[in-house]
């Protein structure tokens, strides 16, 4: 049984029947670039086989570390930014109770996993420290270099909090560093202090790293089954290997979004009908945006949460400018369902729905939206998932990873680098007065003064 399926039936108004087949030669070439390593960024393709060819010894250590964290900590603070944070955050939201963070420890049964180092907000860090309070906690710091500004600042703060609470020796037993295997500031500090370390693989970029130790340790510490997660991803790895567009639905999605992009649909909304998938969209936005937004081209990734955002963005989507395409991740079987109860009066006008299940109503809303938006000139694709569990999530992660990689090659760019990310960092270092960046800072301050 396929745990993920792709539905393009609502594209008939937008894509002629011959167009997908005419993409086959381009898809074959993109597949060669990806599978044979002939394309740009070939050194960063190790995620392709990560679900089936990973370090078993490290995987076992991840599970042991997660068990230790569960035994000695009420809270795990995960410090990282971008791909070092989004994958774990989206997986934990996807796999747990919608109000996971508000649950009592006895009901949650596992440590509360919280995130820091993903912004420079002092209030956020202060509030997080206040939330932890006197509870026992551990830290998982995730950084390839150990010098990225946001997580480095957060790590200094929480490392000191550990030392203040437990003393340096015990603090060292509560720090887990996920970093480069051989080099970097964090690796050096971890070796000197004796922290347990896990590896960010050299051939796996941050946005493709959720199925490595980067994502697996926080996910396992939250109580999720990472064996099932990897099994689902491995099944998808096997499923999406044939470039034939009549067989490979991940490649179909990549091809259709490029067909639509060439017709002027330049922004893609990833949508869901389950609030706990909000962070899944945030993970996807980095995967798509950082992979494809280069050389003044690329599909702009955005997101919406339905039916909520239908009451804010719905008007624009229905009747605004025609540059949007939509991809819905639709859950077919919710974790729980409720029946709309009968009432003595019909003041709310819901008599016609009493006795119906809420998920049935949710699905009819999805069907109505697809019909309305396609009629209004907005193409809609749907990725169906059968349930919210670890196996399905692993499958879904791999679906989008391979689709976005192929999509990037179809658009003639390197899907595995991110040169534009460095521009703001260089300016920030200049304004902060980092040694070696003083001249840049002086120039920026002059430009800002001239513009006032």
Coordinates of N, CA, C and O in Angstrom, one line a residue, residues 33 64 82 115 119 163 172 325:
X33 N 21.5 13.6 -13.8 CA 22.3 14.6 -13.0 C 22.3 14.2 -11.5 O 23.3 14.3 -10.8
X64 N 20.3 5.3 22.4 CA 20.8 5.2 23.8 C 20.8 6.6 24.4 O 20.4 6.8 25.6
X82 N 17.7 26.9 10.8 CA 17.5 26.4 9.4 C 17.3 24.9 9.5 O 16.5 24.4 10.3
X115 N 13.1 24.5 21.4 CA 14.1 24.9 20.4 C 14.6 26.3 20.7 O 13.9 27.2 21.1
X119 N 16.7 32.2 16.3 CA 16.4 33.7 16.2 C 17.4 34.4 17.1 O 18.2 33.8 17.8
X163 N 26.0 24.6 33.6 CA 27.1 24.6 34.6 C 26.6 25.2 35.9 O 26.9 24.7 37.0
X172 N 28.7 18.5 31.4 CA 29.3 17.9 30.2 C 28.6 16.6 29.8 O 28.6 16.2 28.6
X325 N 0.1 28.8 -7.6 CA -0.4 27.3 -7.7 C -0.4 26.8 -6.3 O 0.3 27.3 -5.4

